[in-house]
Coordinates of C-alpha atoms and ligand atoms in Angstrom, one line a residue:
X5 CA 48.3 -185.1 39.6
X6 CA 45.9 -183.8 37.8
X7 CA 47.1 -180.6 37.7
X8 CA 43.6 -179.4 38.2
X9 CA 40.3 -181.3 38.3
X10 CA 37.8 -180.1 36.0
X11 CA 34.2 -180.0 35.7
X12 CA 32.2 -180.3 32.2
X13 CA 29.0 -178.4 31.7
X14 CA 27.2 -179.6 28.5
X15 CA 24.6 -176.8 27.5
X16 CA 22.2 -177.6 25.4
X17 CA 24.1 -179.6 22.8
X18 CA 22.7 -181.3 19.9
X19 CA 24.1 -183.4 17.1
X20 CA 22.3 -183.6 13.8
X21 CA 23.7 -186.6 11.3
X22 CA 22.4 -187.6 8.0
X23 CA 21.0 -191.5 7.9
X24 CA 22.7 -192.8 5.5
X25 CA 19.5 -195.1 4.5
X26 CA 16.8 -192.4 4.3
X27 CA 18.9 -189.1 3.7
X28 CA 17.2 -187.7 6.3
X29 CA 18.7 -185.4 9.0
X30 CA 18.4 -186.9 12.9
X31 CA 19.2 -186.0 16.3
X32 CA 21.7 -188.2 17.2
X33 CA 22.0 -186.1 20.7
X34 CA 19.1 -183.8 21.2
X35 CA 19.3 -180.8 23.5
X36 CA 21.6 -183.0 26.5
X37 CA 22.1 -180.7 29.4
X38 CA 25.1 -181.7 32.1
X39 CA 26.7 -180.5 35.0
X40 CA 29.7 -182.9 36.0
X41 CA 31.4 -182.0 39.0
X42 CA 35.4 -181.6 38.9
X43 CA 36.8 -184.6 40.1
X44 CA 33.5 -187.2 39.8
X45 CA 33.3 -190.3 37.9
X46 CA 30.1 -190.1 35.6
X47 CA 29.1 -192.7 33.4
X48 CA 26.9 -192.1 30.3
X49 CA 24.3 -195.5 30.2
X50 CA 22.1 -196.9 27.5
X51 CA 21.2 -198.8 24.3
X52 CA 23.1 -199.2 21.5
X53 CA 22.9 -195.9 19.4
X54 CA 21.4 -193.5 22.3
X55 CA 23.9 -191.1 21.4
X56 CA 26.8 -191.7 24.5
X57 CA 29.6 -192.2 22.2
X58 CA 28.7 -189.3 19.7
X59 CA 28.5 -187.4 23.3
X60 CA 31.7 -188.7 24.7
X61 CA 33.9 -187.6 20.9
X62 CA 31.8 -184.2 21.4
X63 CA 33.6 -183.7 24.4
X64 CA 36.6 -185.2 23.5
X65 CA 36.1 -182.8 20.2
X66 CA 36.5 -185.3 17.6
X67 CA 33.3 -184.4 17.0
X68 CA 31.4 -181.1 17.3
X69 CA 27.6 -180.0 18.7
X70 CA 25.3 -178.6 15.7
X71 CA 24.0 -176.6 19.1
X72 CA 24.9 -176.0 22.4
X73 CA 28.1 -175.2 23.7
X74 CA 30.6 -177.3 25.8
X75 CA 32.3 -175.9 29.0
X76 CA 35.8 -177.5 30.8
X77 CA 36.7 -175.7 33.5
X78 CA 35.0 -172.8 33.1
X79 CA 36.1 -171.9 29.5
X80 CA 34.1 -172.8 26.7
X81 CA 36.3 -175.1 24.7
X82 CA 34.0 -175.6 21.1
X83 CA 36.7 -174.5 18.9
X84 CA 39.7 -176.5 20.3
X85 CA 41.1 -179.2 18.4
X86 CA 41.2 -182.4 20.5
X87 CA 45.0 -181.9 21.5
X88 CA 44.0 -178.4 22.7
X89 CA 41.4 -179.6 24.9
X90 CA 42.6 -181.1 28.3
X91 CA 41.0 -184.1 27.8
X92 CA 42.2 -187.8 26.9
X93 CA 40.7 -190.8 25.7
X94 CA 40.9 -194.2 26.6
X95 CA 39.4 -196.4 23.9
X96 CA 38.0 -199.6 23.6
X97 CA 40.7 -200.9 21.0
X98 CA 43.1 -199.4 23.2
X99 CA 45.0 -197.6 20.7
X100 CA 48.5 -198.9 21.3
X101 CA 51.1 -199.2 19.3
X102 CA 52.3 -202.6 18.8
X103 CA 55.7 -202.3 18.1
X104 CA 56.7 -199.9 21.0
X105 CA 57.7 -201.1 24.6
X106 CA 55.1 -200.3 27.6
X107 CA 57.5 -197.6 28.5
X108 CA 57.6 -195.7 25.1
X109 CA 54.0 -196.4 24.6
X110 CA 53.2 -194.8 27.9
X111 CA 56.0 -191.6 27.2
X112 CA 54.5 -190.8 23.9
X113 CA 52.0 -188.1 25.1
X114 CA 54.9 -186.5 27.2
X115 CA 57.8 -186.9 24.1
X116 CA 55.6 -185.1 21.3
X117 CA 54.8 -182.3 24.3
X118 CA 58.9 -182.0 23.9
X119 CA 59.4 -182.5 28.0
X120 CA 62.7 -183.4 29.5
X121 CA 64.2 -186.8 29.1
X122 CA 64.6 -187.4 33.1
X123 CA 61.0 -186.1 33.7
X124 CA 59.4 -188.2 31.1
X125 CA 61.4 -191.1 32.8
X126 CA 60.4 -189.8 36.5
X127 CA 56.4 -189.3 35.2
X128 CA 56.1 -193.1 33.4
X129 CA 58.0 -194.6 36.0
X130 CA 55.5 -193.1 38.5
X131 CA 52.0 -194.1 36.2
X132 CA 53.8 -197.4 36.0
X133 CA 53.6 -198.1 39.6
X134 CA 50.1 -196.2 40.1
X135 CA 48.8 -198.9 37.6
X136 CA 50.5 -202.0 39.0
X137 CA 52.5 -201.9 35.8
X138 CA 56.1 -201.6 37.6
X139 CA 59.1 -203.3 36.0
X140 CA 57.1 -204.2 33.3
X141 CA 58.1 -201.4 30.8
X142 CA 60.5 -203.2 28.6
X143 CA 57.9 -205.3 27.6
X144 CA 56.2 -205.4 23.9
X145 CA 52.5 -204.5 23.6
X146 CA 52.3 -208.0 22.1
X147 CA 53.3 -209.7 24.9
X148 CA 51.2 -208.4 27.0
X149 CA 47.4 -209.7 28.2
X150 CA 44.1 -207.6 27.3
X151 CA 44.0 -206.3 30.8
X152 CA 47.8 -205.6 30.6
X153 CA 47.2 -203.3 27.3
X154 CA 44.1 -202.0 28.7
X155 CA 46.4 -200.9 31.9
X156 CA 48.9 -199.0 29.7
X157 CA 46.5 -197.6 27.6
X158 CA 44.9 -196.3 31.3
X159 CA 48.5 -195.4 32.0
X160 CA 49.4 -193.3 29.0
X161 CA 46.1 -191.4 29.1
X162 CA 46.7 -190.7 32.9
X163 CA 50.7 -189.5 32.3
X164 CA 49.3 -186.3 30.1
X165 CA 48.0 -185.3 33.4
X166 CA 44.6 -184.2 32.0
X167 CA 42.0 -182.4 33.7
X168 CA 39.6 -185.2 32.4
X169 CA 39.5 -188.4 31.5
X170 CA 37.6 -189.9 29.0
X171 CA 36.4 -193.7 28.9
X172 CA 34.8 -195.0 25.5
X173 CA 33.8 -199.0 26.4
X174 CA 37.0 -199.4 27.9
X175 CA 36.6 -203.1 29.0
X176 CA 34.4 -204.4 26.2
X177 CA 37.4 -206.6 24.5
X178 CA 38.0 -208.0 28.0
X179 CA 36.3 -211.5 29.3
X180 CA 33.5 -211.1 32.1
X181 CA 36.0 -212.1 34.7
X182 CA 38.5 -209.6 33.6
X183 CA 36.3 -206.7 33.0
X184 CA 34.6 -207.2 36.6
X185 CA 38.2 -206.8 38.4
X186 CA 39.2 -204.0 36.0
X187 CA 36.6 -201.9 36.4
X188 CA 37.4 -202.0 40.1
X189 CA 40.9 -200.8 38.6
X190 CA 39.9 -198.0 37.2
X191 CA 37.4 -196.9 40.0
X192 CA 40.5 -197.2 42.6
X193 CA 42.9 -195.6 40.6
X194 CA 40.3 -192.5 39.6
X195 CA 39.9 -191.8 43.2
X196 CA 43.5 -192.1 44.2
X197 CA 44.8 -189.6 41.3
X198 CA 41.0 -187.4 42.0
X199 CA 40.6 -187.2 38.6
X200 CA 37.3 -186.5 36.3
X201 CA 36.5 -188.8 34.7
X202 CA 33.3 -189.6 31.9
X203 CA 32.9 -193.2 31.2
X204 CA 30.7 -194.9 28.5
X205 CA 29.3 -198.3 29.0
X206 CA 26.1 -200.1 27.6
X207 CA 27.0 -202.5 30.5
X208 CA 24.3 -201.5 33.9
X209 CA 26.0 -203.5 36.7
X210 CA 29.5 -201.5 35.2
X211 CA 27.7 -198.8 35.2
X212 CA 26.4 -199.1 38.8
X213 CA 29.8 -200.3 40.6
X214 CA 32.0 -197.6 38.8
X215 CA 30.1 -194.2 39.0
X216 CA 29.4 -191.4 41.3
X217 CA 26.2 -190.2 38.5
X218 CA 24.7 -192.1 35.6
X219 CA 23.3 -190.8 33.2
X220 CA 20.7 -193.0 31.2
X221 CA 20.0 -192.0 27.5
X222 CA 17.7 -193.1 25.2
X223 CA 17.4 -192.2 21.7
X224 CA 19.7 -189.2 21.9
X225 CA 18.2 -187.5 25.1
X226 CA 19.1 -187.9 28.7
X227 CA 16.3 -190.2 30.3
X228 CA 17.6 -189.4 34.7
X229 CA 20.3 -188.8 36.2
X230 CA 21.2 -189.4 39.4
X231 CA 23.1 -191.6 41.5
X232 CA 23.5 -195.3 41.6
X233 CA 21.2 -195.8 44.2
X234 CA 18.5 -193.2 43.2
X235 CA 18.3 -194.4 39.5
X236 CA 17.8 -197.8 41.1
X237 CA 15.2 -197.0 43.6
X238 CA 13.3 -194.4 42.3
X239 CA 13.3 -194.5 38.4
X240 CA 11.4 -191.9 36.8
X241 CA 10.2 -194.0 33.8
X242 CA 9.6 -197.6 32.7
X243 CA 12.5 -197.9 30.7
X244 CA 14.7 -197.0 33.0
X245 CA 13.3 -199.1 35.7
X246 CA 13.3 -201.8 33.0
X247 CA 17.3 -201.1 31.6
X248 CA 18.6 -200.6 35.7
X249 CA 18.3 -204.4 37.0
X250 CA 15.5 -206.4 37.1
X251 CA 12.0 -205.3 37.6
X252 CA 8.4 -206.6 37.6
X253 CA 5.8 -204.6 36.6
X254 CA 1.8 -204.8 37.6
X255 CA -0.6 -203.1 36.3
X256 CA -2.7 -200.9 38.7
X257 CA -5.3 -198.0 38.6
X258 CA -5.5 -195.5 41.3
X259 CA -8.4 -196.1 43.2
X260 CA -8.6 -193.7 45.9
X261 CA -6.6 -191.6 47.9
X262 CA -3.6 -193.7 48.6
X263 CA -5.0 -196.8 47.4
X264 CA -4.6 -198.9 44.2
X265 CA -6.4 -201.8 42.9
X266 CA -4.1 -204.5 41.3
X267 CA -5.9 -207.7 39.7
X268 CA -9.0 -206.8 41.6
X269 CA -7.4 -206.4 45.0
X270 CA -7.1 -203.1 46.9
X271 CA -3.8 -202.0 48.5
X272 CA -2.7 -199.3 50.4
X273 CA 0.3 -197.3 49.1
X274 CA 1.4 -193.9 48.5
X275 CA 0.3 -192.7 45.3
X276 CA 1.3 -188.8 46.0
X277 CA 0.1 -186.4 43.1
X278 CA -1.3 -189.3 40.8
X279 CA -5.4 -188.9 40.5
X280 CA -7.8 -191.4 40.9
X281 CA -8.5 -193.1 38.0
X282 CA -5.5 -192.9 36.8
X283 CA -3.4 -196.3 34.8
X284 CA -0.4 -196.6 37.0
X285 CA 2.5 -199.6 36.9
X286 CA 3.9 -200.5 40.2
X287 CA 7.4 -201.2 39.5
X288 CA 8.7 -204.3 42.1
X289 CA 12.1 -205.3 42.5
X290 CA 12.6 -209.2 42.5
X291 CA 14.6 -209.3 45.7
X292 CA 12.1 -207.3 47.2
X293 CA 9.2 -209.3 46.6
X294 CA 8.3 -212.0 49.4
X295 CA 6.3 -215.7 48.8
X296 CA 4.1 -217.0 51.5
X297 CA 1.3 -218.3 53.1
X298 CA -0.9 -215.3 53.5
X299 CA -0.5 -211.8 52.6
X300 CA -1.4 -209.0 49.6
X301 CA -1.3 -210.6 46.4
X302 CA -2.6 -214.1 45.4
X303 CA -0.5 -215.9 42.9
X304 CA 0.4 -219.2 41.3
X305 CA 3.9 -220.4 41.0
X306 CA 4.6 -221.7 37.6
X307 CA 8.5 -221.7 38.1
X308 CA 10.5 -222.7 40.9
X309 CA 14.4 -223.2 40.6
X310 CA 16.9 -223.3 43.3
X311 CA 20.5 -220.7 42.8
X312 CA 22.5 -221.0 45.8
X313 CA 21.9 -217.7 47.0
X314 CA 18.5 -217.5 46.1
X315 CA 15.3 -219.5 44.9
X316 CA 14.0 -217.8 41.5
X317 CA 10.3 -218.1 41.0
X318 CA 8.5 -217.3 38.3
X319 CA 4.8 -216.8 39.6
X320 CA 1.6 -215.4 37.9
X321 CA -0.3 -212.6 39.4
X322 CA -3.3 -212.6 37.1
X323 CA -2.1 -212.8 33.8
X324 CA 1.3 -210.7 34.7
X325 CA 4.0 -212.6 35.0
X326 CA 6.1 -211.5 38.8
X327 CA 10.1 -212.9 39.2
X328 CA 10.8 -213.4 43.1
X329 CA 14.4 -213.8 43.8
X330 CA 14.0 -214.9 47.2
X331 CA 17.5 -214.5 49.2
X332 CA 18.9 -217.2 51.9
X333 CA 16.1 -220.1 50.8
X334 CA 18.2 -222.3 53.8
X335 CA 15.8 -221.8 56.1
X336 CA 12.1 -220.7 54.0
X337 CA 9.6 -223.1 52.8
X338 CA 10.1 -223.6 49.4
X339 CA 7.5 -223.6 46.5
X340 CA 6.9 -225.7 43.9
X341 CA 5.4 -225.4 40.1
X342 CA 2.0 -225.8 40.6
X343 CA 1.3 -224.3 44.5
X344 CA -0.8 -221.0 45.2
X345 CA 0.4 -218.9 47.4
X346 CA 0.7 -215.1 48.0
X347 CA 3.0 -211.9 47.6
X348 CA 4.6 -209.4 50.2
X349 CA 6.6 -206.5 49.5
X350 CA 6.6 -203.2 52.2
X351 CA 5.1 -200.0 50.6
X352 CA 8.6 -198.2 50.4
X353 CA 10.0 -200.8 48.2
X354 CA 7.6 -200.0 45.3
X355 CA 7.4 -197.4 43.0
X356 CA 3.9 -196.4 41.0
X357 CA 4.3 -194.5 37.6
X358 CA 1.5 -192.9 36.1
X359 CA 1.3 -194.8 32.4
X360 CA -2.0 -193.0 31.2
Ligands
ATP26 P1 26.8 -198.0 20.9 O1 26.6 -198.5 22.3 O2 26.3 -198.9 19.9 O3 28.2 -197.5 20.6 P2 25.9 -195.2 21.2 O4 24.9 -195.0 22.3 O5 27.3 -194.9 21.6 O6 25.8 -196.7 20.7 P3 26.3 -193.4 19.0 O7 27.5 -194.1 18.5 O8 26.5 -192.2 19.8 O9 25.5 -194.4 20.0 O10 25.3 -193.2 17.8 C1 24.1 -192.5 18.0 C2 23.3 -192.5 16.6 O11 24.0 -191.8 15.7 C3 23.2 -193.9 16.1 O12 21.9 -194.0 15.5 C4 24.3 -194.0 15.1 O13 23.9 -195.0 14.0 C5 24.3 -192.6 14.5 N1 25.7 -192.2 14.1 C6 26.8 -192.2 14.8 N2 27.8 -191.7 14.0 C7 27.3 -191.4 12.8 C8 27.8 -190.8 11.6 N3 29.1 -190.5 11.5 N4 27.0 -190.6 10.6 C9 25.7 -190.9 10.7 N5 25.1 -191.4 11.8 C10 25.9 -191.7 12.8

């Protein structure tokens, strides 16, 4: 189980709606171009009405491109219905019904595909177990807790044996604590059954711990892709920098070969293909910012506040505002609203986009 793992190749697809305020035509997905790889968990990132769900039902095929053409497996699947395509969804709402037992909730899929009684029993029984649902399956919907019903939903999505899975803001109805130890769940059990799977989430640190590739969209096109760790480290545009964790942003111009001038102060960085002249923004992580004595950047701290496993300042570089998040403070001199100081951060922690 799967039968098979599956890739998805999105080519090119668009989908136009109609705003129902100004009656005019949009691209609520414009031109998105994909190559998911069979048995990889991608999740589609960004702000509210960037299009992932509209591209999530397009592969699902409850809804269908205007353009473009949608490929599972290697056959182009833009006619099937959604029960002809071998995909399943797992919703947000979980889409249970209340008044059936785990166990006929979970054998639903298998009864209307008219399988054998003893192999439907054999198959839940199995999901049951795979989902840490065992002896469970006489048990009402109703009396079951969110991350129970989000488990069975998991489970009767899984049992249909599809070559991929579909995720629509599975954990959303879940509290913070309960979402954080699910999606763990669902990352575990994706790589024990190998399945694909394509996961929507406005939520970036679900995002980051669940995925092999995110995808970040904005306003109906795909912004990067990459992994976790590139997407983080290397953004390729303010927003995403800005919508992936925390980051500071200065503004610099390029003022020589390899060299910047920030707030009147030169410093020596790689600024590869970007002229001189140029507007740039060096992007700075707050963890990977340091406070002290001496070093590149003046600055004067005009917040201070102590978080257990770091001390947060808020300090002003010019008239930018910088957040430090300065790890372990056990040891390291602390400073207080009011004291000057100066920045440190190693070249290869910052990034410089051209903004001009
Ligand atoms: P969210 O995180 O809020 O669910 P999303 O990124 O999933 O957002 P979509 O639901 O894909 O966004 O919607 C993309 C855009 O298309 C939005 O502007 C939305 O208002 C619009 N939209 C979605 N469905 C329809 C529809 N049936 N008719 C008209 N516009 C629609």
């Amino acid at each position: 189980m799967p039968k098979e793992k599956k890739g998805v190749k999105l080519d090119h697809i668009s989908k136009i709606y109609k705003d129902p305020k100004t009656k005019k035509d949009f691209y609520a997905v414009r031109d998105v171009s994909l190559e998911i790889e069979p048995g990889s968990f991608v999740t589609l990132l960004g702000p509210s009405g960037c299009g992932k769900t509209t591209t999530l039902r397009m592969i699902a095929g409850f809804e269908s491109p205007d353009e473009g053409s949608i490929i599972l497996g290697g056959e182009v699947i833009d006619e099937l219905p959604p029960n002809k395509r071998d995909t399943a969804m797992v919703f947000q709402s979980y889409a249970l019904l209340p008044h059936y037992n785990v166990f006929d909730n979970v054998a639903y899929g298998l009864r209307i595909r008219k399988l054998p009684k003893d192999e439907i029993r054999e198959k839940v029984m199995n999901i049951l177990e795979l989902v840490e649902l065992g002896g469970m399956e006489n048990r009402m919907i109703n009396q079951l807790s969110g991350g129970q019903q989000q488990r069975v939903a998991l489970a009767r999505s899984l049992v249909v044996e599809p070559g991929v899975l579909l995720f629509d803001e599975p954990l959303s109805n879940l509290d913070a604590k309960l979402r954080v130890s699910m999606r763990t769940e669902i990352r575990k059990i994706q790589r024990k059954v190998g399945i694909t799977a394509i996961y929507v989430t406005h939520d970036q640190s679900e995002a980051m711990s669940i995925s092999d590739k995110i995808i970040i969209m904005k306003d109906g096109i795909v912004e990067q892709t990459g992994t976790p760790r590139e997407i983080y480290y290397h953004p390729k545009s303010l927003f995403v920098a800005d919508f992936i964790g925390e980051a500071n942003f200065l503004r610099a111009v390029v003022s020589g070969q390899d060299e910047v001038t920030v707030e009147g102060v030169i410093l020596n960085m790689q600024t590869g293909d970007i002229p001189a002249g140029s507007k740039c923004s060096l992007i700075l992580r707050p963890e990977a910012v340091r406070i002290e004595d001496t070093g590149l950047l003046p600055c004067k701290v005009t917040f201070s506040c102590f978080m257990g496993a770091y001390q947060n300042y808020h300090v002003a570089v010019g008239e930018t505002n910088v957040v430090i998040n300065d790890y372990n403070p056990r040891s390291k001199k602390i400073y207080q609203e009011g004291d000057t100081a100066y920045l440190n951060f190693s070249n290869d922690s910052v990034n410089i986009l051209r903004t001009d």
